Amino acid sequence: VQLVESGGDWAEPGGSLTLDCVVSGLTFGAAFMTWVRQAPGKDLEWVSSISNAGTIINYADSVKGRFTISRDNAKSTVYLQMNSLRPEDTAVYYCARGGKITWKDFRSWGQGTQVTVSS
């Protein structure tokens, strides 16, 4: 399984970024997908998950109302639209195979993309 994230960048507080993750090596349309992040010196933090058909979506309280997860099964791609960014959103963002509970069990994520939020 290969997961390749991109879209990370620097943004000012209040700004927006969109991350995407292209997945290969699995039946993408059958897979739940998750975004997690890791801030400097901290553990991996679950951010959001989406079911295989996109009908079940969950967000961490810290990003609810600001981030939107979506997917395009025809392109084997999962997205994370991030609005109203805050300095505390600064982290390396990873997409991972699995849902809110199972992503840790699969231990399958990409190389990550850096998001930095500062003024």
mmCIF file with all atom_site columns, C-alpha atoms in Angstrom:
data_model
loop_
_atom_site.group_PDB
_atom_site.id
_atom_site.type_symbol
_atom_site.label_atom_id
_atom_site.label_alt_id
_atom_site.label_comp_id
_atom_site.label_asym_id
_atom_site.label_entity_id
_atom_site.label_seq_id
_atom_site.pdbx_PDB_ins_code
_atom_site.Cartn_x
_atom_site.Cartn_y
_atom_site.Cartn_z
_atom_site.occupancy
_atom_site.B_iso_or_equiv
_atom_site.pdbx_formal_charge
_atom_site.auth_seq_id
_atom_site.auth_comp_id
_atom_site.auth_asym_id
_atom_site.auth_atom_id
_atom_site.pdbx_PDB_model_num
ATOM 1   C CA . VAL A 1 1   ? 0.000   0.000  0.000  1.00 0.00 ? 1   VAL A CA 1
ATOM 2   C CA . GLN A 1 2   ? 1.299   3.455  -0.908 1.00 0.00 ? 2   GLN A CA 1
ATOM 3   C CA . LEU A 1 3   ? -0.121  6.709  0.394  1.00 0.00 ? 3   LEU A CA 1
ATOM 4   C CA . VAL A 1 4   ? 1.298   9.985  -0.913 1.00 0.00 ? 4   VAL A CA 1
ATOM 5   C CA . GLU A 1 5   ? 0.250   13.213 0.779  1.00 0.00 ? 5   GLU A CA 1
ATOM 6   C CA . SER A 1 6   ? 0.703   16.690 -0.650 1.00 0.00 ? 6   SER A CA 1
ATOM 7   C CA . GLY A 1 7   ? -0.597  20.210 -0.229 1.00 0.00 ? 7   GLY A CA 1
ATOM 8   C CA . GLY A 1 8   ? 1.134   21.159 2.980  1.00 0.00 ? 8   GLY A CA 1
ATOM 9   C CA . ASP A 1 9   ? 2.423   24.709 3.167  1.00 0.00 ? 9   ASP A CA 1
ATOM 10  C CA . TRP A 1 10  ? 2.731   27.771 5.345  1.00 0.00 ? 10  TRP A CA 1
ATOM 11  C CA . ALA A 1 11  ? -0.440  29.708 6.082  1.00 0.00 ? 11  ALA A CA 1
ATOM 12  C CA . GLU A 1 12  ? -1.398  32.670 8.225  1.00 0.00 ? 12  GLU A CA 1
ATOM 13  C CA . PRO A 1 13  ? -3.863  32.214 11.059 1.00 0.00 ? 13  PRO A CA 1
ATOM 14  C CA . GLY A 1 14  ? -7.334  32.261 9.591  1.00 0.00 ? 14  GLY A CA 1
ATOM 15  C CA . GLY A 1 15  ? -6.082  30.975 6.278  1.00 0.00 ? 15  GLY A CA 1
ATOM 16  C CA . SER A 1 16  ? -6.934  27.844 4.357  1.00 0.00 ? 16  SER A CA 1
ATOM 17  C CA . LEU A 1 17  ? -5.121  24.874 2.885  1.00 0.00 ? 17  LEU A CA 1
ATOM 18  C CA . THR A 1 18  ? -6.229  21.722 1.132  1.00 0.00 ? 18  THR A CA 1
ATOM 19  C CA . LEU A 1 19  ? -4.327  18.487 1.551  1.00 0.00 ? 19  LEU A CA 1
ATOM 20  C CA . ASP A 1 20  ? -4.701  15.495 -0.690 1.00 0.00 ? 20  ASP A CA 1
ATOM 21  C CA . CYS A 1 21  ? -3.549  11.911 -0.490 1.00 0.00 ? 21  CYS A CA 1
ATOM 22  C CA . VAL A 1 22  ? -3.296  9.582  -3.452 1.00 0.00 ? 22  VAL A CA 1
ATOM 23  C CA . VAL A 1 23  ? -3.560  5.912  -2.537 1.00 0.00 ? 23  VAL A CA 1
ATOM 24  C CA . SER A 1 24  ? -2.470  2.823  -4.448 1.00 0.00 ? 24  SER A CA 1
ATOM 25  C CA . GLY A 1 25  ? -2.057  -0.854 -3.734 1.00 0.00 ? 25  GLY A CA 1
ATOM 26  C CA . LEU A 1 26  ? -5.466  -1.466 -2.241 1.00 0.00 ? 26  LEU A CA 1
ATOM 27  C CA . THR A 1 27  ? -9.110  -1.415 -3.261 1.00 0.00 ? 27  THR A CA 1
ATOM 28  C CA . PHE A 1 28  ? -9.596  2.241  -2.412 1.00 0.00 ? 28  PHE A CA 1
ATOM 29  C CA . GLY A 1 29  ? -13.354 2.167  -2.785 1.00 0.00 ? 29  GLY A CA 1
ATOM 30  C CA . ALA A 1 30  ? -13.583 -0.426 -0.039 1.00 0.00 ? 30  ALA A CA 1
ATOM 31  C CA . ALA A 1 31  ? -11.294 1.348  2.415  1.00 0.00 ? 31  ALA A CA 1
ATOM 32  C CA . PHE A 1 32  ? -12.084 3.714  5.253  1.00 0.00 ? 32  PHE A CA 1
ATOM 33  C CA . MET A 1 33  ? -9.531  6.517  5.312  1.00 0.00 ? 33  MET A CA 1
ATOM 34  C CA . THR A 1 34  ? -8.238  8.778  8.042  1.00 0.00 ? 34  THR A CA 1
ATOM 35  C CA . TRP A 1 35  ? -6.159  11.912 8.495  1.00 0.00 ? 35  TRP A CA 1
ATOM 36  C CA . VAL A 1 36  ? -3.895  12.142 11.511 1.00 0.00 ? 36  VAL A CA 1
ATOM 37  C CA . ARG A 1 37  ? -1.307  14.721 12.492 1.00 0.00 ? 37  ARG A CA 1
ATOM 38  C CA . GLN A 1 38  ? 1.785   15.000 14.618 1.00 0.00 ? 38  GLN A CA 1
ATOM 39  C CA . ALA A 1 39  ? 2.878   18.256 16.149 1.00 0.00 ? 39  ALA A CA 1
ATOM 40  C CA . PRO A 1 40  ? 6.499   18.706 17.231 1.00 0.00 ? 40  PRO A CA 1
ATOM 41  C CA . GLY A 1 41  ? 7.222   16.688 20.331 1.00 0.00 ? 41  GLY A CA 1
ATOM 42  C CA . LYS A 1 42  ? 3.738   15.159 20.452 1.00 0.00 ? 42  LYS A CA 1
ATOM 43  C CA . ASP A 1 43  ? 2.143   11.833 19.587 1.00 0.00 ? 43  ASP A CA 1
ATOM 44  C CA . LEU A 1 44  ? 0.082   11.169 16.498 1.00 0.00 ? 44  LEU A CA 1
ATOM 45  C CA . GLU A 1 45  ? -3.354  12.746 16.866 1.00 0.00 ? 45  GLU A CA 1
ATOM 46  C CA . TRP A 1 46  ? -6.444  11.536 15.039 1.00 0.00 ? 46  TRP A CA 1
ATOM 47  C CA . VAL A 1 47  ? -8.057  14.338 13.004 1.00 0.00 ? 47  VAL A CA 1
ATOM 48  C CA . SER A 1 48  ? -10.817 12.924 10.801 1.00 0.00 ? 48  SER A CA 1
ATOM 49  C CA . SER A 1 49  ? -12.091 9.745  9.170  1.00 0.00 ? 49  SER A CA 1
ATOM 50  C CA . ILE A 1 50  ? -14.352 8.938  6.252  1.00 0.00 ? 50  ILE A CA 1
ATOM 51  C CA . SER A 1 51  ? -16.066 5.694  5.334  1.00 0.00 ? 51  SER A CA 1
ATOM 52  C CA . ASN A 1 52  ? -15.511 3.950  2.023  1.00 0.00 ? 52  ASN A CA 1
ATOM 53  C CA . ALA A 1 53  ? -18.605 5.507  0.445  1.00 0.00 ? 53  ALA A CA 1
ATOM 54  C CA . GLY A 1 54  ? -18.157 8.824  2.197  1.00 0.00 ? 54  GLY A CA 1
ATOM 55  C CA . THR A 1 55  ? -21.379 8.475  4.129  1.00 0.00 ? 55  THR A CA 1
ATOM 56  C CA . ILE A 1 56  ? -19.848 8.273  7.613  1.00 0.00 ? 56  ILE A CA 1
ATOM 57  C CA . ILE A 1 57  ? -17.562 11.133 8.629  1.00 0.00 ? 57  ILE A CA 1
ATOM 58  C CA . ASN A 1 58  ? -16.042 11.942 12.015 1.00 0.00 ? 58  ASN A CA 1
ATOM 59  C CA . TYR A 1 59  ? -13.940 14.860 13.218 1.00 0.00 ? 59  TYR A CA 1
ATOM 60  C CA . ALA A 1 60  ? -11.878 15.546 16.288 1.00 0.00 ? 60  ALA A CA 1
ATOM 61  C CA . ASP A 1 61  ? -13.417 18.278 18.421 1.00 0.00 ? 61  ASP A CA 1
ATOM 62  C CA . SER A 1 62  ? -10.369 20.446 17.802 1.00 0.00 ? 62  SER A CA 1
ATOM 63  C CA . VAL A 1 63  ? -11.097 20.682 14.055 1.00 0.00 ? 63  VAL A CA 1
ATOM 64  C CA . LYS A 1 64  ? -14.877 20.277 13.900 1.00 0.00 ? 64  LYS A CA 1
ATOM 65  C CA . GLY A 1 65  ? -16.484 23.074 11.922 1.00 0.00 ? 65  GLY A CA 1
ATOM 66  C CA . ARG A 1 66  ? -13.161 24.109 10.371 1.00 0.00 ? 66  ARG A CA 1
ATOM 67  C CA . PHE A 1 67  ? -11.911 21.026 8.507  1.00 0.00 ? 67  PHE A CA 1
ATOM 68  C CA . THR A 1 68  ? -13.727 18.972 5.876  1.00 0.00 ? 68  THR A CA 1
ATOM 69  C CA . ILE A 1 69  ? -12.717 15.494 4.787  1.00 0.00 ? 69  ILE A CA 1
ATOM 70  C CA . SER A 1 70  ? -13.809 14.130 1.419  1.00 0.00 ? 70  SER A CA 1
ATOM 71  C CA . ARG A 1 71  ? -12.818 11.522 -1.106 1.00 0.00 ? 71  ARG A CA 1
ATOM 72  C CA . ASP A 1 72  ? -12.944 10.755 -4.800 1.00 0.00 ? 72  ASP A CA 1
ATOM 73  C CA . ASN A 1 73  ? -12.988 6.994  -5.267 1.00 0.00 ? 73  ASN A CA 1
ATOM 74  C CA . ALA A 1 74  ? -12.480 7.325  -9.021 1.00 0.00 ? 74  ALA A CA 1
ATOM 75  C CA . LYS A 1 75  ? -9.170  9.062  -8.334 1.00 0.00 ? 75  LYS A CA 1
ATOM 76  C CA . SER A 1 76  ? -8.209  6.985  -5.263 1.00 0.00 ? 76  SER A CA 1
ATOM 77  C CA . THR A 1 77  ? -7.741  10.258 -3.418 1.00 0.00 ? 77  THR A CA 1
ATOM 78  C CA . VAL A 1 78  ? -8.782  11.551 -0.022 1.00 0.00 ? 78  VAL A CA 1
ATOM 79  C CA . TYR A 1 79  ? -8.796  15.272 0.774  1.00 0.00 ? 79  TYR A CA 1
ATOM 80  C CA . LEU A 1 80  ? -8.669  17.465 3.847  1.00 0.00 ? 80  LEU A CA 1
ATOM 81  C CA . GLN A 1 81  ? -9.945  21.016 3.389  1.00 0.00 ? 81  GLN A CA 1
ATOM 82  C CA . MET A 1 82  ? -8.670  23.123 6.286  1.00 0.00 ? 82  MET A CA 1
ATOM 83  C CA . ASN A 1 83  ? -10.198 26.529 6.962  1.00 0.00 ? 83  ASN A CA 1
ATOM 84  C CA . SER A 1 84  ? -9.781  29.045 9.790  1.00 0.00 ? 84  SER A CA 1
ATOM 85  C CA . LEU A 1 85  ? -6.342  27.651 10.494 1.00 0.00 ? 85  LEU A CA 1
ATOM 86  C CA . ARG A 1 86  ? -4.804  28.210 13.916 1.00 0.00 ? 86  ARG A CA 1
ATOM 87  C CA . PRO A 1 87  ? -1.176  28.061 15.071 1.00 0.00 ? 87  PRO A CA 1
ATOM 88  C CA . GLU A 1 88  ? -2.035  24.901 16.992 1.00 0.00 ? 88  GLU A CA 1
ATOM 89  C CA . ASP A 1 89  ? -2.855  23.195 13.675 1.00 0.00 ? 89  ASP A CA 1
ATOM 90  C CA . THR A 1 90  ? 0.859   23.251 12.872 1.00 0.00 ? 90  THR A CA 1
ATOM 91  C CA . ALA A 1 91  ? 1.908   19.641 12.376 1.00 0.00 ? 91  ALA A CA 1
ATOM 92  C CA . VAL A 1 92  ? 2.908   17.000 9.883  1.00 0.00 ? 92  VAL A CA 1
ATOM 93  C CA . TYR A 1 93  ? -0.302  15.605 8.425  1.00 0.00 ? 93  TYR A CA 1
ATOM 94  C CA . TYR A 1 94  ? -0.578  11.972 7.375  1.00 0.00 ? 94  TYR A CA 1
ATOM 95  C CA . CYS A 1 95  ? -3.308  10.056 5.639  1.00 0.00 ? 95  CYS A CA 1
ATOM 96  C CA . ALA A 1 96  ? -3.805  6.570  6.931  1.00 0.00 ? 96  ALA A CA 1
ATOM 97  C CA . ARG A 1 97  ? -5.672  3.472  5.935  1.00 0.00 ? 97  ARG A CA 1
ATOM 98  C CA . GLY A 1 98  ? -8.521  2.644  8.262  1.00 0.00 ? 98  GLY A CA 1
ATOM 99  C CA . GLY A 1 99  ? -11.217 4.378  10.236 1.00 0.00 ? 99  GLY A CA 1
ATOM 100 C CA . LYS A 1 100 ? -11.298 6.271  13.499 1.00 0.00 ? 100 LYS A CA 1
ATOM 101 C CA . ILE A 1 101 ? -10.559 3.155  15.552 1.00 0.00 ? 101 ILE A CA 1
ATOM 102 C CA . THR A 1 102 ? -8.724  0.899  13.101 1.00 0.00 ? 102 THR A CA 1
ATOM 103 C CA . TRP A 1 103 ? -6.099  3.208  11.594 1.00 0.00 ? 103 TRP A CA 1
ATOM 104 C CA . LYS A 1 104 ? -3.657  2.362  14.368 1.00 0.00 ? 104 LYS A CA 1
ATOM 105 C CA . ASP A 1 105 ? -4.072  -1.354 13.706 1.00 0.00 ? 105 ASP A CA 1
ATOM 106 C CA . PHE A 1 106 ? -3.303  -1.056 9.991  1.00 0.00 ? 106 PHE A CA 1
ATOM 107 C CA . ARG A 1 107 ? -0.135  0.969  10.720 1.00 0.00 ? 107 ARG A CA 1
ATOM 108 C CA . SER A 1 108 ? -0.264  2.167  7.114  1.00 0.00 ? 108 SER A CA 1
ATOM 109 C CA . TRP A 1 109 ? 0.326   5.864  6.404  1.00 0.00 ? 109 TRP A CA 1
ATOM 110 C CA . GLY A 1 110 ? 2.311   8.034  4.056  1.00 0.00 ? 110 GLY A CA 1
ATOM 111 C CA . GLN A 1 111 ? 5.383   10.181 4.472  1.00 0.00 ? 111 GLN A CA 1
ATOM 112 C CA . GLY A 1 112 ? 3.357   13.175 5.586  1.00 0.00 ? 112 GLY A CA 1
ATOM 113 C CA . THR A 1 113 ? 3.042   16.794 4.512  1.00 0.00 ? 113 THR A CA 1
ATOM 114 C CA . GLN A 1 114 ? 4.032   19.749 6.687  1.00 0.00 ? 114 GLN A CA 1
ATOM 115 C CA . VAL A 1 115 ? 1.481   22.390 7.613  1.00 0.00 ? 115 VAL A CA 1
ATOM 116 C CA . THR A 1 116 ? 2.778   25.495 9.364  1.00 0.00 ? 116 THR A CA 1
ATOM 117 C CA . VAL A 1 117 ? 0.416   28.186 10.627 1.00 0.00 ? 117 VAL A CA 1
ATOM 118 C CA . SER A 1 118 ? 2.018   31.409 11.804 1.00 0.00 ? 118 SER A CA 1
ATOM 119 C CA . SER A 1 119 ? 1.786   35.156 11.308 1.00 0.00 ? 119 SER A CA 1
#
